[in-house]
Short mmCIF file of C-alpha atoms in Angstrom, two decimals:
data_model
loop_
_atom_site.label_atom_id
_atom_site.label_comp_id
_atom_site.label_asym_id
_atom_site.label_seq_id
_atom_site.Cartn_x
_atom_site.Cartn_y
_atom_site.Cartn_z
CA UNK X 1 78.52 102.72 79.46
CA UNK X 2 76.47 106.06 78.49
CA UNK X 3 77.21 107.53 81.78
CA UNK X 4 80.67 106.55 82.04
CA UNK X 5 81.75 108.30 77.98
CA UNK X 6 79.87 111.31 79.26
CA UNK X 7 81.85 111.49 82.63
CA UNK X 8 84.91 111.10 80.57
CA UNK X 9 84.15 114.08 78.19
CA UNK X 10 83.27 116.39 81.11
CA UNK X 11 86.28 114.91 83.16
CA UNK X 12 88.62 116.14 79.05
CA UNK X 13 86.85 119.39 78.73
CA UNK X 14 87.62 120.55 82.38
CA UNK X 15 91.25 119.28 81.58
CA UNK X 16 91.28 121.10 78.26
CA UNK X 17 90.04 124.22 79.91
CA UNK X 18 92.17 124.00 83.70
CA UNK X 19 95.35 123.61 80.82
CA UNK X 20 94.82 127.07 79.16
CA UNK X 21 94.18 128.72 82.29
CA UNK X 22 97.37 127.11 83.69
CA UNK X 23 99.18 128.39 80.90
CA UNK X 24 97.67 131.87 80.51
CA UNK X 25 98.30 132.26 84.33
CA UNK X 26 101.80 131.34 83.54
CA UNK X 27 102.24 133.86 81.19
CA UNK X 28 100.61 136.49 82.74
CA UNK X 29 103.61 135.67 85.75
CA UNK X 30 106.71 135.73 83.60
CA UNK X 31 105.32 138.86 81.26
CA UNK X 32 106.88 142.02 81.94
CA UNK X 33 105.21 144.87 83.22
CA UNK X 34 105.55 148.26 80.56
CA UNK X 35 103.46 151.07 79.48
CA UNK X 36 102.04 149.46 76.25
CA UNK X 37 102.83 145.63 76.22
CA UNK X 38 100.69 143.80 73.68
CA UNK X 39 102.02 140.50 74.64
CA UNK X 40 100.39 141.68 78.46
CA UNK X 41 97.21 142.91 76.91
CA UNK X 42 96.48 139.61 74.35
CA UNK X 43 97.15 137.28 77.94
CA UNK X 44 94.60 139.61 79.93
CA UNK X 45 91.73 139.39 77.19
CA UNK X 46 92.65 135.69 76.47
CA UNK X 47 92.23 135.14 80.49
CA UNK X 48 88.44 136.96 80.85
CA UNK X 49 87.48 134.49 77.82
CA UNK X 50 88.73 131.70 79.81
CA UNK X 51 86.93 132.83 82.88
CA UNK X 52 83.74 132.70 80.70
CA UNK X 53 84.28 129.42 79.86
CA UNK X 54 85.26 128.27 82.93
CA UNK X 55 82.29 129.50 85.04
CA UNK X 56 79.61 126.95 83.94
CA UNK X 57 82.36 123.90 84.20
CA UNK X 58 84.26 124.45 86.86
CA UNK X 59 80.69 125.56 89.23
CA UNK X 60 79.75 122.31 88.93
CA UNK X 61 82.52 120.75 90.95
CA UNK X 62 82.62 121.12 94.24
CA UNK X 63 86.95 120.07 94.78
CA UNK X 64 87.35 123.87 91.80
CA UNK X 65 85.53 125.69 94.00
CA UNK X 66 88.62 127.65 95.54
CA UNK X 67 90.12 127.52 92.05
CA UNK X 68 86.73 129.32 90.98
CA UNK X 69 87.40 131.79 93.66
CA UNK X 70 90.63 132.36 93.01
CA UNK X 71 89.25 132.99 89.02
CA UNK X 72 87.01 135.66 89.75
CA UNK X 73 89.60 137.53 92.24
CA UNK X 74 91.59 137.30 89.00
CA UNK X 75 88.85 138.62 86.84
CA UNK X 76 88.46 141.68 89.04
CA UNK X 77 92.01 142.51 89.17
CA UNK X 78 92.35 142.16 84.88
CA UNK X 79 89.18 144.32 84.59
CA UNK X 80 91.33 146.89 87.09
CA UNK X 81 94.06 146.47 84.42
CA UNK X 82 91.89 147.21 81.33
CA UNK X 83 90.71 150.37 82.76
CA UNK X 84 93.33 151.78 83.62
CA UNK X 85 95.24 152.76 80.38
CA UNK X 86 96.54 155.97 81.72
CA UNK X 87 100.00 157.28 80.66
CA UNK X 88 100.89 159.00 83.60
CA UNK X 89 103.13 158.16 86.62
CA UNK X 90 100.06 157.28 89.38
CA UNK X 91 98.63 155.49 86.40
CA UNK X 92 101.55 153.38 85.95
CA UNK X 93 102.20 152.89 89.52
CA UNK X 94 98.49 152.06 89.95
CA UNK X 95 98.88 149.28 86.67
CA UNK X 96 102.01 148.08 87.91
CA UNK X 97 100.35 147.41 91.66
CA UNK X 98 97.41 145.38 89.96
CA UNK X 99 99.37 143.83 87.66
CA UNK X 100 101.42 142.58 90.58
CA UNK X 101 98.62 141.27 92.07
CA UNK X 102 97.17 139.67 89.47
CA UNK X 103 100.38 137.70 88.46
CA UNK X 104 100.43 136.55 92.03
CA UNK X 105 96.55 134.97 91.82
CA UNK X 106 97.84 133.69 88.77
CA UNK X 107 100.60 132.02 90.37
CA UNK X 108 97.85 130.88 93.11
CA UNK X 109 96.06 129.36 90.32
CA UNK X 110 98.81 127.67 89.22
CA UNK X 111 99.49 125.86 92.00
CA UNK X 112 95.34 124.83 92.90
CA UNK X 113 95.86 123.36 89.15
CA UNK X 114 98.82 121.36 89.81
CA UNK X 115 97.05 120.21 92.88
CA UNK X 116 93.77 119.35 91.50
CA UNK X 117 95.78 117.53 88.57
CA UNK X 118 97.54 115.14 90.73
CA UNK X 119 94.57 113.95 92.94
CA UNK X 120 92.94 112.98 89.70
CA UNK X 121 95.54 111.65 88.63
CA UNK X 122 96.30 109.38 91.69
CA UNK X 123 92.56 108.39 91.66
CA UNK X 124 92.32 107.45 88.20
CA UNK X 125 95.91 105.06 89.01
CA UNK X 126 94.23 103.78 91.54
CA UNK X 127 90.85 102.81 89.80
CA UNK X 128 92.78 101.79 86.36
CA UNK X 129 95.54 99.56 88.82
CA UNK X 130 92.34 97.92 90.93
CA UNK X 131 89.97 97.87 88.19
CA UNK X 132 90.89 97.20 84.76
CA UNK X 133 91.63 94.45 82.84
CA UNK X 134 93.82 96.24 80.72
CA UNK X 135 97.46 96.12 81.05
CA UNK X 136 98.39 98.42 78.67
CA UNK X 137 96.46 100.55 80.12
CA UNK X 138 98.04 100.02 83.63
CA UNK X 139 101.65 100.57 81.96
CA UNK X 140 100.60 103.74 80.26
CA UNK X 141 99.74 104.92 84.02
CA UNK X 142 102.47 104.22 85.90
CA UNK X 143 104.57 105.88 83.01
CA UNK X 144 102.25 108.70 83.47
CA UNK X 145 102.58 108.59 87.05
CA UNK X 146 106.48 108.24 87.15
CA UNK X 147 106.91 110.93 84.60
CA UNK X 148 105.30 113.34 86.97
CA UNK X 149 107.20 112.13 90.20
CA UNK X 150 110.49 112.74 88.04
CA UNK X 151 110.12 116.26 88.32
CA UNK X 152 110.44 116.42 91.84
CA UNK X 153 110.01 116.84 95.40
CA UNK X 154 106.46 118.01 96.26
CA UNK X 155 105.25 118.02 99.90
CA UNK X 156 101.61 117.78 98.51
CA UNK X 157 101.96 115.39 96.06
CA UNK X 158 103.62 113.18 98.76
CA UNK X 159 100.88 113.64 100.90
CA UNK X 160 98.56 112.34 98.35
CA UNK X 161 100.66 109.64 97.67
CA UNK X 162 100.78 108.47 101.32
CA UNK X 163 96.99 108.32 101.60
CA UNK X 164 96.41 106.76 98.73
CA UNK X 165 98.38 104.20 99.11
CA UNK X 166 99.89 104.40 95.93
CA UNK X 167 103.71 102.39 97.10
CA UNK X 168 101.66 99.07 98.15
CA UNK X 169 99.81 99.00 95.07
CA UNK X 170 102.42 99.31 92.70
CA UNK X 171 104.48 96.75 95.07
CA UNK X 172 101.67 94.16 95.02
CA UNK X 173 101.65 94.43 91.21
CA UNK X 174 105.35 93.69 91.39
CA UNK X 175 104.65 90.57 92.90
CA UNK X 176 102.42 89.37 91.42
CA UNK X 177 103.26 86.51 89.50
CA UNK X 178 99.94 86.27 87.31
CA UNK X 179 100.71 89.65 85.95
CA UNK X 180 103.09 90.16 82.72
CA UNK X 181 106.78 90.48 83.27
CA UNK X 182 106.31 94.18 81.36
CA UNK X 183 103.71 95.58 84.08
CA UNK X 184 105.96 93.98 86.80
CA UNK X 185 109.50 95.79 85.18
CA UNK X 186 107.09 99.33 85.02
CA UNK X 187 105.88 98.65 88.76
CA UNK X 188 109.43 98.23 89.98
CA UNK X 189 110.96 101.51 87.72
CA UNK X 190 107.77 103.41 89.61
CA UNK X 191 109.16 101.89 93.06
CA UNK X 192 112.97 103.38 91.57
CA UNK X 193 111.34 107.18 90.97
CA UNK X 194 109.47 107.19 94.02
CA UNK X 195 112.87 106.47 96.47
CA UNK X 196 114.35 109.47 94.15
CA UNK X 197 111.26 111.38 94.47
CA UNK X 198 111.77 111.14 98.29
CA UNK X 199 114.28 108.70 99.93
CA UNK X 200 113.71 109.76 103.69
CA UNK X 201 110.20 108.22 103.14
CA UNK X 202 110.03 105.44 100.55
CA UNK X 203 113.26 104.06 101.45
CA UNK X 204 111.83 102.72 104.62
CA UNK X 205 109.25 101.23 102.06
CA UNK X 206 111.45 99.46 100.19
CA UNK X 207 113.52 97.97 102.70
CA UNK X 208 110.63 96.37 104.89
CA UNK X 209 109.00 95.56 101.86
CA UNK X 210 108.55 92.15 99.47
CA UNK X 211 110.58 94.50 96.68
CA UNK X 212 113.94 93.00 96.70
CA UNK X 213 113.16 89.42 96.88
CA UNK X 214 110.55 89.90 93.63
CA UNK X 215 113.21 91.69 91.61
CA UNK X 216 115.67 88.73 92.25
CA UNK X 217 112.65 86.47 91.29
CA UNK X 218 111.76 87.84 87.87
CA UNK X 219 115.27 88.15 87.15
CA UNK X 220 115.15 89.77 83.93
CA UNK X 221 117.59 92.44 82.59
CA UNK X 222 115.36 95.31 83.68
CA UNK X 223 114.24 93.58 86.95
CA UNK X 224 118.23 93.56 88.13
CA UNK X 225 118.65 96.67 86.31
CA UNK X 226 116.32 98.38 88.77
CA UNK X 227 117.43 96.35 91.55
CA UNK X 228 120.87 97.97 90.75
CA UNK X 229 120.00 101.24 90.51
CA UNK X 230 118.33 100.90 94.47
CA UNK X 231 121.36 99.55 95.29
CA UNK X 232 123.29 103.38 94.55
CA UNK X 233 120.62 104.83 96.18
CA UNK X 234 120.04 102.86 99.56
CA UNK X 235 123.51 101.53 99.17
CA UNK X 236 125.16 98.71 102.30
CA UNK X 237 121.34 98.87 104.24
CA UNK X 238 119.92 97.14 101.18
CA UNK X 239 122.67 94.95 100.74
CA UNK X 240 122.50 93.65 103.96
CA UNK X 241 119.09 92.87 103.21
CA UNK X 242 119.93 90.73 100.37
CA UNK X 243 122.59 89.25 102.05
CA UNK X 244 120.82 88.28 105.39
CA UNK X 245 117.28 87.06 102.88
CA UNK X 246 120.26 84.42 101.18
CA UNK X 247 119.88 86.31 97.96
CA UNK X 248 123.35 86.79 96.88
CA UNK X 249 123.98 83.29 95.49
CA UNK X 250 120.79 84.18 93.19
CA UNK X 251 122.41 87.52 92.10
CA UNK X 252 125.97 85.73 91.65
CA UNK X 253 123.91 83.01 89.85
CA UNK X 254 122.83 85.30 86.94
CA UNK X 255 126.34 85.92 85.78
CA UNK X 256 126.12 82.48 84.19
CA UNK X 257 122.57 83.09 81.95
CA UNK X 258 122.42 82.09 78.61
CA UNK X 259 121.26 85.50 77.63
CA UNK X 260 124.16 87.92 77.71
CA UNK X 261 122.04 91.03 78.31
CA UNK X 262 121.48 89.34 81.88
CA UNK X 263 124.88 88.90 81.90
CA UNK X 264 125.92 92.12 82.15
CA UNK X 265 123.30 93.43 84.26
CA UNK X 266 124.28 90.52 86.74
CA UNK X 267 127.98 91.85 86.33
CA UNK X 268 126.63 96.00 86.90
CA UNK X 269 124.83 94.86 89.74
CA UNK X 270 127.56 92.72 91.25
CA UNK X 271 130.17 95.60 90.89
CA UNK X 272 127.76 97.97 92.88
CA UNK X 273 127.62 95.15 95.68
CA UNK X 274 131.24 95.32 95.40
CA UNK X 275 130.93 98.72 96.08
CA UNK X 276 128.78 99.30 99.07
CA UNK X 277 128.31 95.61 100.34
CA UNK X 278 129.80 94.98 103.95
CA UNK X 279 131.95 92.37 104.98
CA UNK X 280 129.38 89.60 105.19
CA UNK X 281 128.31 90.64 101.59
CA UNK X 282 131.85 90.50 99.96
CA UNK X 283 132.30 86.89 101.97
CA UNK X 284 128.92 85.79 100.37
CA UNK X 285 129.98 86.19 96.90
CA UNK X 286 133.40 84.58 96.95
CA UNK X 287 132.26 82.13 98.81
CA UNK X 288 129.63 81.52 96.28
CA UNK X 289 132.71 81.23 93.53
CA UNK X 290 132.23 84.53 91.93
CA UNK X 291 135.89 84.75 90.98
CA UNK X 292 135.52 81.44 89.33
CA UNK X 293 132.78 82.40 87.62
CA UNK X 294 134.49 85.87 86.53
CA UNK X 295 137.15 84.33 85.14
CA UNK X 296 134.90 82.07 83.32
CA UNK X 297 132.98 85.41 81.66
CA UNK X 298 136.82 86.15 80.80
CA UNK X 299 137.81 82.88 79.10
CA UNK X 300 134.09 82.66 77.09
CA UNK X 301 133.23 84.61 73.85
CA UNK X 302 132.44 87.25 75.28
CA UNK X 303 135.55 88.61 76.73
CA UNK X 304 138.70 89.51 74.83
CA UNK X 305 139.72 93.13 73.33
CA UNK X 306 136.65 93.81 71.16
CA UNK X 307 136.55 96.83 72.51
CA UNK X 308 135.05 98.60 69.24
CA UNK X 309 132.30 96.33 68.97
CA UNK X 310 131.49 96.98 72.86
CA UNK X 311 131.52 100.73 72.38
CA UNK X 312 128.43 100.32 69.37
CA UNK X 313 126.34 97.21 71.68
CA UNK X 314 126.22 98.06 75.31
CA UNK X 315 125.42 94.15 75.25
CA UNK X 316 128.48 93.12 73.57
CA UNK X 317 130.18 95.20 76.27
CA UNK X 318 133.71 92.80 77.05
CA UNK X 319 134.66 91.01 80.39
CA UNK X 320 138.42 90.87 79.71
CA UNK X 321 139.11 92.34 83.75
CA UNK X 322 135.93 91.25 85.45
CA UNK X 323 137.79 90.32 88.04
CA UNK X 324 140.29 93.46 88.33
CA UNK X 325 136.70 95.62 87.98
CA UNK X 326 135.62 93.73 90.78
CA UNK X 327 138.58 94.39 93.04
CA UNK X 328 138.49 97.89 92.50
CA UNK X 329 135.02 98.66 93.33
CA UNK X 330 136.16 97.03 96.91
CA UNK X 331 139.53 98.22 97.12
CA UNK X 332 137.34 102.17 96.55
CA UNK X 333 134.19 101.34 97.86
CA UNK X 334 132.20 102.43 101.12
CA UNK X 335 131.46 99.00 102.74
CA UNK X 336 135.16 97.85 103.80
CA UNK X 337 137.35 98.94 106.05
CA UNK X 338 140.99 99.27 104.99
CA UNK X 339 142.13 96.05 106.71
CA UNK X 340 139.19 94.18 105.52
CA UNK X 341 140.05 95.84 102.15
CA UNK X 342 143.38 94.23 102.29
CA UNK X 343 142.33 90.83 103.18
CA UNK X 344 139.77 90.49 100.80
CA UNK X 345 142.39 91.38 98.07
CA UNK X 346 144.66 88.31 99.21
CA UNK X 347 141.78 86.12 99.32
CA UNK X 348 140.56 87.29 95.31
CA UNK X 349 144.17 86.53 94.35
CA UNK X 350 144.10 83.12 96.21
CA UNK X 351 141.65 82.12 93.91
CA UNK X 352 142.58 83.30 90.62
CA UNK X 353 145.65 81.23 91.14
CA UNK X 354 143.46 78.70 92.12
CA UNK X 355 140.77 79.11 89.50
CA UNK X 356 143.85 79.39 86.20
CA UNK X 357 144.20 77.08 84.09
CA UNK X 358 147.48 78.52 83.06
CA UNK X 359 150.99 79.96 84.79
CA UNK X 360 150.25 82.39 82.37
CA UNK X 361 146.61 83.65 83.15
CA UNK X 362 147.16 83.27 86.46
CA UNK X 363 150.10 86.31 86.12
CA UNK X 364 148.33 88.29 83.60
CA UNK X 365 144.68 88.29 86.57
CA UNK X 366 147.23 88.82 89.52
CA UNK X 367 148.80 91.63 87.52
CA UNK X 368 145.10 93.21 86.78
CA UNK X 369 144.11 92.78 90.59
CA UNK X 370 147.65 94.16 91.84
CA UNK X 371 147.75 97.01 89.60
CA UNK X 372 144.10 97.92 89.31
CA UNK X 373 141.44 98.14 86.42
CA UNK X 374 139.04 100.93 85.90
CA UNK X 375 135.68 99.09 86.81
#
């Protein structure tokens, strides 16, 4: 326990310290270059303090070596800069030149910062998601972990991600039915930011994957949330997986839940299908009485005009032209083509006459589907 504190103190401090560096080196990029800048001069002597500091720490592991090197290239070029406070043109030329220089180590360092940051990073995901006991902990990870993937592409990061096997990790806590449904909803928003972080790669991932069927099988509102949200990314390819796995009567299923937040998520995510879902998709879901069950969401509390109400409580949000919403996102979407378009339109008014109970609301749904409803 001894040994493991005082590896956790060293493992702080050499953050604490790699941080200021990071940010000095920073500064010392975007600072302008003038005859007398104080702002220049402060960052130069705050640098050589940090380089002190640095040298016992960062000598005593072997991965900051290069980053060590890279500090004492930068210490030579700031002592260059601190003697020469000339006034004169070759002075300033000669300043400028090494100041050049030493922003670009600085930017060096930069970069061998970022890098070192996100191995440890991935290793310490890796030994918290294998290792500990600890949910929380695990969720406080992956947040970690996503929050750093959000900021974009990196070649480097993706290579560590790749090799350490991060995706099948997080997947197999995803399906994991012993763990919580909270470290299962974080696992699948990770799986959401990593197809964003890269979709050539993790795409592939996803699609061969066990993702899709677990997110149907928790089937909470943030489970088909995220399943909704890979749906606009991979759009008809992961449809057609659903489809052929027999998971749209599931999805079409939900749109009946007691709990209305589930409801509406169901009704997102079926409007998205809708949208990029192929022929076989679209036949799936009528077949599996999704109009009925639209016009059911229409007739229940939930629908009507509260329109008000809907704008305050996304899940108060109305179904009053479920079905017209639905026929849109066909009648626009990628999936169809234009006679299939057509045909599928006859067949959703087929059964809204079928499905009224009334002359009346059988005219006023026809009307909506005819005329078109903004989804």
């Amino acid at each position: 326990m001894g040994e493991a504190s005082t590896k956790y103190n060293d493992d702080q401090r050499v953050l604490t310290v790699l941080k200021a560096i990071k940010k000095a080196s920073k500064d010392l990029h975007t600072t302008p270059i003038s005859f007398t800048n104080t702002s220049q001069s402060a960052i130069v002597k705050y640098l050589l303090e940090l380089k002190n500091e640095a040298n016992s720490i960062l000598s005593a592991d072997p991965s900051l070596l290069n980053l060590s090197r890279l500090l004492n290239s930068l210490k030579s070029l700031l002592d260059k800069l601190q003697s020469s406070q000339g006034y004169g043109v070759r002075s300033f030329i000669r300043r400028q030149f090494t100041y050049y220089e030493a922003s670009r180590v600085g930017s060096a360092i930069m970069d061998e910062i970022k890098a070192w940051s996100d191995h440890e990073s991935l290793k310490n995901i890796v030994k918290t998601m294998e290792e500990s006991g600890d949910e929380d902990e695990k969720i406080e990870v992956l947040k970690e972990f996503q929050s750093r993937i959000s900021q974009g592409f990196d070649s480097d990061l993706q290579d560590l991600i790749l090799r350490t096997k991060i995706f099948s990790i997080i997947e197999s806590i995803l399906c994991d039915s012993q763990c919580s449904i909270g470290i299962r909803e974080e696992s699948a928003a990770v799986i959401v930011s990593l197809v964003k972080f890269n979709k050539d790669v993790f795409v592939g991932f996803v699609l061969m994957g066990p993702t899709i069927r677990a997110l149907i099988s928790i089937s909470s509102s943030r489970s088909i949330q995220v399943l909704t949200s890979l749906i606009k990314l991979i759009k008809s390819p992961l449809i057609d997986i659903i489809e052929s796995n027999g998971e749209i009567p599931k999805i079409i299923g939900l749109l009946s839940s007691p709990d209305l937040a589930i409801q509406v998520v169901a009704m997102d995510c079926v409007l998205e299908i809708g949208y990029f879902g192929r022929r076989e998709a679209i036949e799936a879901m009528l077949e599996d009485g999704l109009v009925e069950k639209l016009m059911a969401l229409q007739r229940s509390e939930n629908g009507g005009e509260n329109e008000a109400e809907a704008e305050t409580d996304p899940k108060k949000r109305t179904f009053s032209d479920c079905v017209a919403s639905f026929a849109v996102q066909m009648e626009v979407g990628e999936g169809l083509r234009q006679r299939e378009k057509r045909e599928f339109k006859l067949e959703v008014l087929k059964r809204v006459r079928e499905a009224s109970v009334s002359e009346a609301e059988a005219a006023t749904i026809a009307a909506q589907v005819l005329w078109g409803s903004s989804p």
